[in-house]
Coordinates of C-alpha atoms in Angstrom, one line a residue:
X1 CA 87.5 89.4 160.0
X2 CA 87.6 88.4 156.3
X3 CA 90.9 86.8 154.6
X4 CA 91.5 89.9 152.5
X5 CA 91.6 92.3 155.7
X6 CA 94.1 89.0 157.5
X7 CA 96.7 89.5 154.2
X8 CA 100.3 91.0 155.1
X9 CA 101.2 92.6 152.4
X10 CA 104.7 91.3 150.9
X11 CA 107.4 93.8 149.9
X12 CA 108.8 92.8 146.6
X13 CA 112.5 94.0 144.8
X14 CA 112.9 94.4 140.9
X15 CA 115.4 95.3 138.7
X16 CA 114.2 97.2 135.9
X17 CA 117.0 98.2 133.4
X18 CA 117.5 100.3 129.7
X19 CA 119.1 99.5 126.8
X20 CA 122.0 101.5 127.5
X21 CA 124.0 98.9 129.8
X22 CA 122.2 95.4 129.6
X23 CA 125.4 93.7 130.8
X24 CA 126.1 95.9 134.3
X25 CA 121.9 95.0 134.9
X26 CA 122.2 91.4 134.6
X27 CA 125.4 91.6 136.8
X28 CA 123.5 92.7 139.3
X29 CA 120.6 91.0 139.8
X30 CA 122.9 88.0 139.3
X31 CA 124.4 89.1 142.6
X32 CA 120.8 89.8 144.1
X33 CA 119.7 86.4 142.6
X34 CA 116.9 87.7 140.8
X35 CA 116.0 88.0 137.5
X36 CA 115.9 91.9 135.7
X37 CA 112.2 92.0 134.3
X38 CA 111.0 91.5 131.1
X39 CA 110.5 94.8 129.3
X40 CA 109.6 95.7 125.9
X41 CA 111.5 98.5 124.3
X42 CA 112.0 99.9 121.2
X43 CA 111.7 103.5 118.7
X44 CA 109.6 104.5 116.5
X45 CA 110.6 105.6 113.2
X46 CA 110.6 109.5 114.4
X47 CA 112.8 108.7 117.5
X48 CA 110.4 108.6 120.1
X49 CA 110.6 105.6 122.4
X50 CA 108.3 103.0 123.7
X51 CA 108.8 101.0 126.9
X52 CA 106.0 98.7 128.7
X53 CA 107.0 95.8 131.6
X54 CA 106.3 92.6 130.6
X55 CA 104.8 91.8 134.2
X56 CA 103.1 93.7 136.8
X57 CA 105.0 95.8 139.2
X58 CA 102.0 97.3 141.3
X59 CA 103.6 97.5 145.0
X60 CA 106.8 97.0 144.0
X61 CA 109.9 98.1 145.3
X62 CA 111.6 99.5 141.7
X63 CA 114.7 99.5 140.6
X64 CA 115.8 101.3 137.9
X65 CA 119.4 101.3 136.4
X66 CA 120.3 103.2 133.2
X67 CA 123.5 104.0 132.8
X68 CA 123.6 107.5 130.9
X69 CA 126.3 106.0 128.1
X70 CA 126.3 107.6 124.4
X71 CA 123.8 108.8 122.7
X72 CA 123.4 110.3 126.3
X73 CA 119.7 111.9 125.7
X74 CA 118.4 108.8 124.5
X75 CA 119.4 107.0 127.4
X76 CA 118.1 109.5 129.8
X77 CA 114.7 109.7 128.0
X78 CA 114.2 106.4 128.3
X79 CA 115.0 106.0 132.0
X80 CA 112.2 109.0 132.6
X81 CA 109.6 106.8 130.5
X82 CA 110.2 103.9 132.7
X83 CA 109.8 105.7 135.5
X84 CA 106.9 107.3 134.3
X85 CA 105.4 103.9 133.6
X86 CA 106.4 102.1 137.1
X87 CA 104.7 104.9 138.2
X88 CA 101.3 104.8 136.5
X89 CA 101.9 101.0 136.9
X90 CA 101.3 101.8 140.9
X91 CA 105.4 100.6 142.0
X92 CA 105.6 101.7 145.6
X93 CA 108.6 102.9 145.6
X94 CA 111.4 104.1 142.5
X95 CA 114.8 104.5 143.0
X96 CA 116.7 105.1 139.9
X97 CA 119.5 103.5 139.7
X98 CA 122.5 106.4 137.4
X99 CA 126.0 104.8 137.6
X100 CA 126.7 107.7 136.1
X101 CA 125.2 110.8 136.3
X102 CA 124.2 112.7 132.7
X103 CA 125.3 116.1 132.5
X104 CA 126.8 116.4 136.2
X105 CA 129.7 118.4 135.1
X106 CA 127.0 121.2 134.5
X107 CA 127.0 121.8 138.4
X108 CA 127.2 125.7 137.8
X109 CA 127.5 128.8 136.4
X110 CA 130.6 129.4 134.9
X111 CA 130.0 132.5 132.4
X112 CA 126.3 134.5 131.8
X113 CA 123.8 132.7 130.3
X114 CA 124.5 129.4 130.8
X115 CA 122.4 126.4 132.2
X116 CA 122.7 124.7 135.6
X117 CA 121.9 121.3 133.5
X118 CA 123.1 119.0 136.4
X119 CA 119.6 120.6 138.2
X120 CA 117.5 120.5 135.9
X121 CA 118.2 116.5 135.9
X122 CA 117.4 116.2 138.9
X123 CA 114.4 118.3 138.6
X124 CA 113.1 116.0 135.6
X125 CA 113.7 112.8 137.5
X126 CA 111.9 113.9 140.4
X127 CA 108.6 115.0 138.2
X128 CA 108.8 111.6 136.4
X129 CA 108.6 110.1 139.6
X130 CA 111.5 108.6 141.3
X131 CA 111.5 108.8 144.8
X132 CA 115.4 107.7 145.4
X133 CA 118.4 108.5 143.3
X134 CA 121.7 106.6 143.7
X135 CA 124.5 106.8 141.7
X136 CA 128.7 106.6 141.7
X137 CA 130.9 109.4 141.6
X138 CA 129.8 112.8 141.2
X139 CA 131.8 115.6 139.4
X140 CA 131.0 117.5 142.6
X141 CA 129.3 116.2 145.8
X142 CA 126.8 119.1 145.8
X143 CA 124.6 117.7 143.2
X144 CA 122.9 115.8 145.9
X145 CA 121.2 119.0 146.9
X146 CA 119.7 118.8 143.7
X147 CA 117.3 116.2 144.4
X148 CA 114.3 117.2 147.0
X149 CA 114.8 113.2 148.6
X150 CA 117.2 110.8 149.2
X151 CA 120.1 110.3 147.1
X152 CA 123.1 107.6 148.0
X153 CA 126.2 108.8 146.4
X154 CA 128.3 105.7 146.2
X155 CA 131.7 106.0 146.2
X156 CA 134.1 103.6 143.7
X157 CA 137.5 104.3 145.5
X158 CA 137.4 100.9 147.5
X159 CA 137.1 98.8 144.8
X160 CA 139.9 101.1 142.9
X161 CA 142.1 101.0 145.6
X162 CA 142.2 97.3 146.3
X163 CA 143.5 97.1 142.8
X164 CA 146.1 99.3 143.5
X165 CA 147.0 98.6 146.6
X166 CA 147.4 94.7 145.0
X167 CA 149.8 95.7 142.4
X168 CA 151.5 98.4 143.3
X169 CA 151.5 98.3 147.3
X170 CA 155.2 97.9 148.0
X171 CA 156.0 100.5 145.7
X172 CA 157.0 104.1 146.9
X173 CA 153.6 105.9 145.8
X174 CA 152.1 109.4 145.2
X175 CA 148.6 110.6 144.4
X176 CA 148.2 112.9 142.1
X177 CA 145.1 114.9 141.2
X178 CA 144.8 116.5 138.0
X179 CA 143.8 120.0 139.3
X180 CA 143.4 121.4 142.0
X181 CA 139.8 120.9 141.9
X182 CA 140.1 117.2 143.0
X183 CA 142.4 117.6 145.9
X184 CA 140.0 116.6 148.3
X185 CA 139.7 113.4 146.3
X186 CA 143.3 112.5 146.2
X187 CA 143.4 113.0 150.0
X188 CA 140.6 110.3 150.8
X189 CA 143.0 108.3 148.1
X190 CA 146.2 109.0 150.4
X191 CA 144.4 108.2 153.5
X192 CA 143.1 104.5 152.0
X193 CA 147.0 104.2 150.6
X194 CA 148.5 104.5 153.9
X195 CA 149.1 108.1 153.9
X196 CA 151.3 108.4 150.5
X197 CA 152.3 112.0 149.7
X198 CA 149.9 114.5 147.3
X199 CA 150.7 116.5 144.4
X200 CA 148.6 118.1 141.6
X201 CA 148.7 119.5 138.5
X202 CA 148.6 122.9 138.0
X203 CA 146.4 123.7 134.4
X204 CA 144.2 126.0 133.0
X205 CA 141.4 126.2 131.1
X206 CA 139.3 128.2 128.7
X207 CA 135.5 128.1 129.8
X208 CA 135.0 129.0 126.1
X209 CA 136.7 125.8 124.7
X210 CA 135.2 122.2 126.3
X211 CA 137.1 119.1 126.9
X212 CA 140.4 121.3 126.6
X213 CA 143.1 122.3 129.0
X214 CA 146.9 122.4 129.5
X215 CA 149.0 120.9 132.2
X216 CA 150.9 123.5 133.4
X217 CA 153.8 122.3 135.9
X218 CA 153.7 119.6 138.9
X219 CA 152.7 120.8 142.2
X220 CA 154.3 118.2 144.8
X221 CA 157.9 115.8 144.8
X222 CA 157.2 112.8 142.8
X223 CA 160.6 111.9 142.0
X224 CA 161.1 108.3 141.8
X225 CA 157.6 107.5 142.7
X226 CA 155.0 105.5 140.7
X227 CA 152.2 107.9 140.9
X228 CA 148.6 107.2 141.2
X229 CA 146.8 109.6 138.9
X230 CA 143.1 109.9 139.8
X231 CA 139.4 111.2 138.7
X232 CA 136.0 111.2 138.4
X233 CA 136.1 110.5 134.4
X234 CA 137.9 110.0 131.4
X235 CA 136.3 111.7 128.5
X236 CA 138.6 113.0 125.6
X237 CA 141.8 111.9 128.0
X238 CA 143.3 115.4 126.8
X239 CA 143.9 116.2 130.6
X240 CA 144.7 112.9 132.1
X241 CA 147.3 112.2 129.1
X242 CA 149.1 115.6 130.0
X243 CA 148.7 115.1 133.4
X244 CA 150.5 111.6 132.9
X245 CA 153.5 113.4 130.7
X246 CA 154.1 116.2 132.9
X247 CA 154.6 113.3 136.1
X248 CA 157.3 111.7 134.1
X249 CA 158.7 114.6 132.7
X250 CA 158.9 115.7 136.5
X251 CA 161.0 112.4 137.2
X252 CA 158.1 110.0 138.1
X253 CA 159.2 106.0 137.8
X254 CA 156.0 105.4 136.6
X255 CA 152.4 106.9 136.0
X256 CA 148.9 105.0 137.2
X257 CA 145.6 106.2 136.1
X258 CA 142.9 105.3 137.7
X259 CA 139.1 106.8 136.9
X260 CA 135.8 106.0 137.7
X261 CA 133.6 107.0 134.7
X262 CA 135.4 105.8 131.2
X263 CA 133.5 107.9 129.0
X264 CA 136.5 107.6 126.1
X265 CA 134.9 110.1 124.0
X266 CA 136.3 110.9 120.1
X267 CA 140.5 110.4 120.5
X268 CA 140.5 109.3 124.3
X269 CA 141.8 105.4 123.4
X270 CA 144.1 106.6 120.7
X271 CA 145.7 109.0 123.3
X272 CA 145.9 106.6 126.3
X273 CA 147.2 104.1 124.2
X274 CA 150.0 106.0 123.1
X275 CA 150.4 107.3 126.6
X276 CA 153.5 107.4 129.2
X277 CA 151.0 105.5 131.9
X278 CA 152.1 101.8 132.7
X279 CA 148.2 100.8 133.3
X280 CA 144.3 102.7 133.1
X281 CA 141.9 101.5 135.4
X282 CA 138.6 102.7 135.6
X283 CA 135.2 100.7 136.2
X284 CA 132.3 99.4 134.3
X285 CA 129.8 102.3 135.1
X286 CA 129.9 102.8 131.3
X287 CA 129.5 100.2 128.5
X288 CA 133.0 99.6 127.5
X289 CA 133.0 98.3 123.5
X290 CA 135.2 96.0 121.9
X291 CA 137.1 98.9 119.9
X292 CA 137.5 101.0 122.9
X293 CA 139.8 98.2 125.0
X294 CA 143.2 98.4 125.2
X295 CA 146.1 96.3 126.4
X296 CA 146.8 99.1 129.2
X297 CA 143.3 98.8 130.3
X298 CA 141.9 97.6 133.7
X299 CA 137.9 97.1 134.0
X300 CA 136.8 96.3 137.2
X301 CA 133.5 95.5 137.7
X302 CA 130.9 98.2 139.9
X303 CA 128.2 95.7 140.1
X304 CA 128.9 94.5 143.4
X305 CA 128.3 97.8 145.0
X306 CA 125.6 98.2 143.3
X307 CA 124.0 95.0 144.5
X308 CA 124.8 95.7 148.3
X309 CA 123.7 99.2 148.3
X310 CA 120.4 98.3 146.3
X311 CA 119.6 95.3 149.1
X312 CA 120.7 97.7 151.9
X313 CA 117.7 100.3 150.6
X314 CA 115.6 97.5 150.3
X315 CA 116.1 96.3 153.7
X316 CA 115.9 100.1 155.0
X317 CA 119.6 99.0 155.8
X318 CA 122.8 101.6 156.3
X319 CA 124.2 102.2 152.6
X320 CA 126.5 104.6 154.3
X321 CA 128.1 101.3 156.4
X322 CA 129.0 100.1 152.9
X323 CA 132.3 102.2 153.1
X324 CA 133.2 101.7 156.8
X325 CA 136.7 100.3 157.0

């Protein structure tokens, strides 16, 4: 039997990452200890962009993490040309890494017309060639049907809960959800609090107008509690800053917010800022800039989770183990 026919073949992790969050890539494979491959990127004077790895990836296990942070189709183009190229490049297997998940609050239909756009992502992923998807905090659980393969839908509450639970723990508490939407949310949130009462917040909305509601009334006793104000995101904080006044207009001792995404779109800092809520904690799925930080602001960091569930696919390991008490 020859040498060549003798040869195990060795399975091999890399971390391939955009320019869209650098900082969360090299957290990561810091954790992994490895480095993030050399890849050269950059646009051409119409806009189009070019992307070639600066090593060879044939038989790889790929990793590809691009955060889908402002200007949001940029970012996602560019994941899809990497994938393209890992896949032309012969990777063995691409799972694309979204801590946060473009265009997921287009989940469905809400008036004639209209796009499902949080499909057709997954749709575009899939032709480019990614095999696995895994990503933090969907708007709504269901996008995982989206994808025809594997998707691991991490979850962020852990790591926002041991913050809270730090700071605030011996404090009579409350979870709030900002609609009614997210009660299912706020529940898993009271459960990992040790069963503090719900309320929500009662709004509406006008399909016709985006990023714009009104806080109606408070749903729920949260008189003389601090309450823990949760969601997926924080984009124009319209509804998370009336959410916050309507608590303490209710008779709340204090208001908490914590959020996954900070997406702090257009007024968002200005209005949190100036907000009734003692402290906003969110995570770094998104690149966070200088002029977007605040003394009220809390960044914890995602990349851990993002390193254990990448090994744990790797190692054809349990990622749903990762959230076992």
């Amino acid at each position: 039997m020859s040498s060549l026919s003798r040869r195990t073949p060795t399975r091999n992790l890399l971390l391939f990452s955009g320019r869209a969050h650098p900082t969360l890539a090299q957290e990561v494979a810091d954790l992994l200890e490895i480095e993030v491959v050399p890849t050269t990127a950059y646009d051409f004077a119409n806009g189009e962009i070019y992307v070639r790895f600066d090593e060879s990836v044939r038989g790889c296990d790929a990793f590809v993490l691009q955060s889908h942070a402002a200007p949001i189709n940029e970012a996602i183009m560019e994941q899809l040309i990497m994938i393209d190229a890992l896949k032309r490049a012969s990777a063995k297997r691409i799972t694309v890494i979204l801590p946060f998940y473009g265009y997921a609050r287009q989940d469905k239909k809400h008036l004639g017309r209209e796009p499902i756009s949080a499909r057709l992502m997954a749709d575009l992923f899939q032709t480019a060639g990614a095999d696995r998807l895994m990503t933090v905090d969907l708007h709504t659980a269901q996008i995982q049907g989206f994808f025809d393969g594997p998707v691991d839908h991490l979850l962020a509450m852990p790591i926002l809960t041991r913050h809270v639970k730090k700071h605030y723990g011996k404090k009579e508490l409350a979870v709030v959800s900002p609609d009614a939407g997210r009660i299912k949310v706020a529940e898993q949130w009271a459960a990992a609090l040790g069963g503090a009462p719900l309320a929500f917040i009662h709004k509406t909305r006008d399909p016709r107008r985006p990023n714009e509601s009104k806080a109606n009334r408070v749903v729920g006793d949260v008189t003389g509690r601090v309450c823990i104000l949760v969601d997926d995101l924080i984009d124009t904080g319209g509804t998370i800053v009336q959410a916050a006044e309507a608590l303490m207009a209710d008779g709340a001792e204090d208001v908490v917010i914590a959020a996954t995404h900070a997406v702090f779109s257009g007024p968002a800092v200005d209005r949190l800022k100036n907000s009734p809520a003692r402290e906003v904690i969110v995570t770094n799925t998104l690149p966070i800039a200088d002029d977007k930080r605040f003394d009220k602001l809390t960044v914890l960091s995602i990349a851990p989770l993002l390193a254990q569930a990448s090994a744990a696919v790797f190692e054809e390991g349990s990622v749903t183990s990762l959230f076992k008490s």
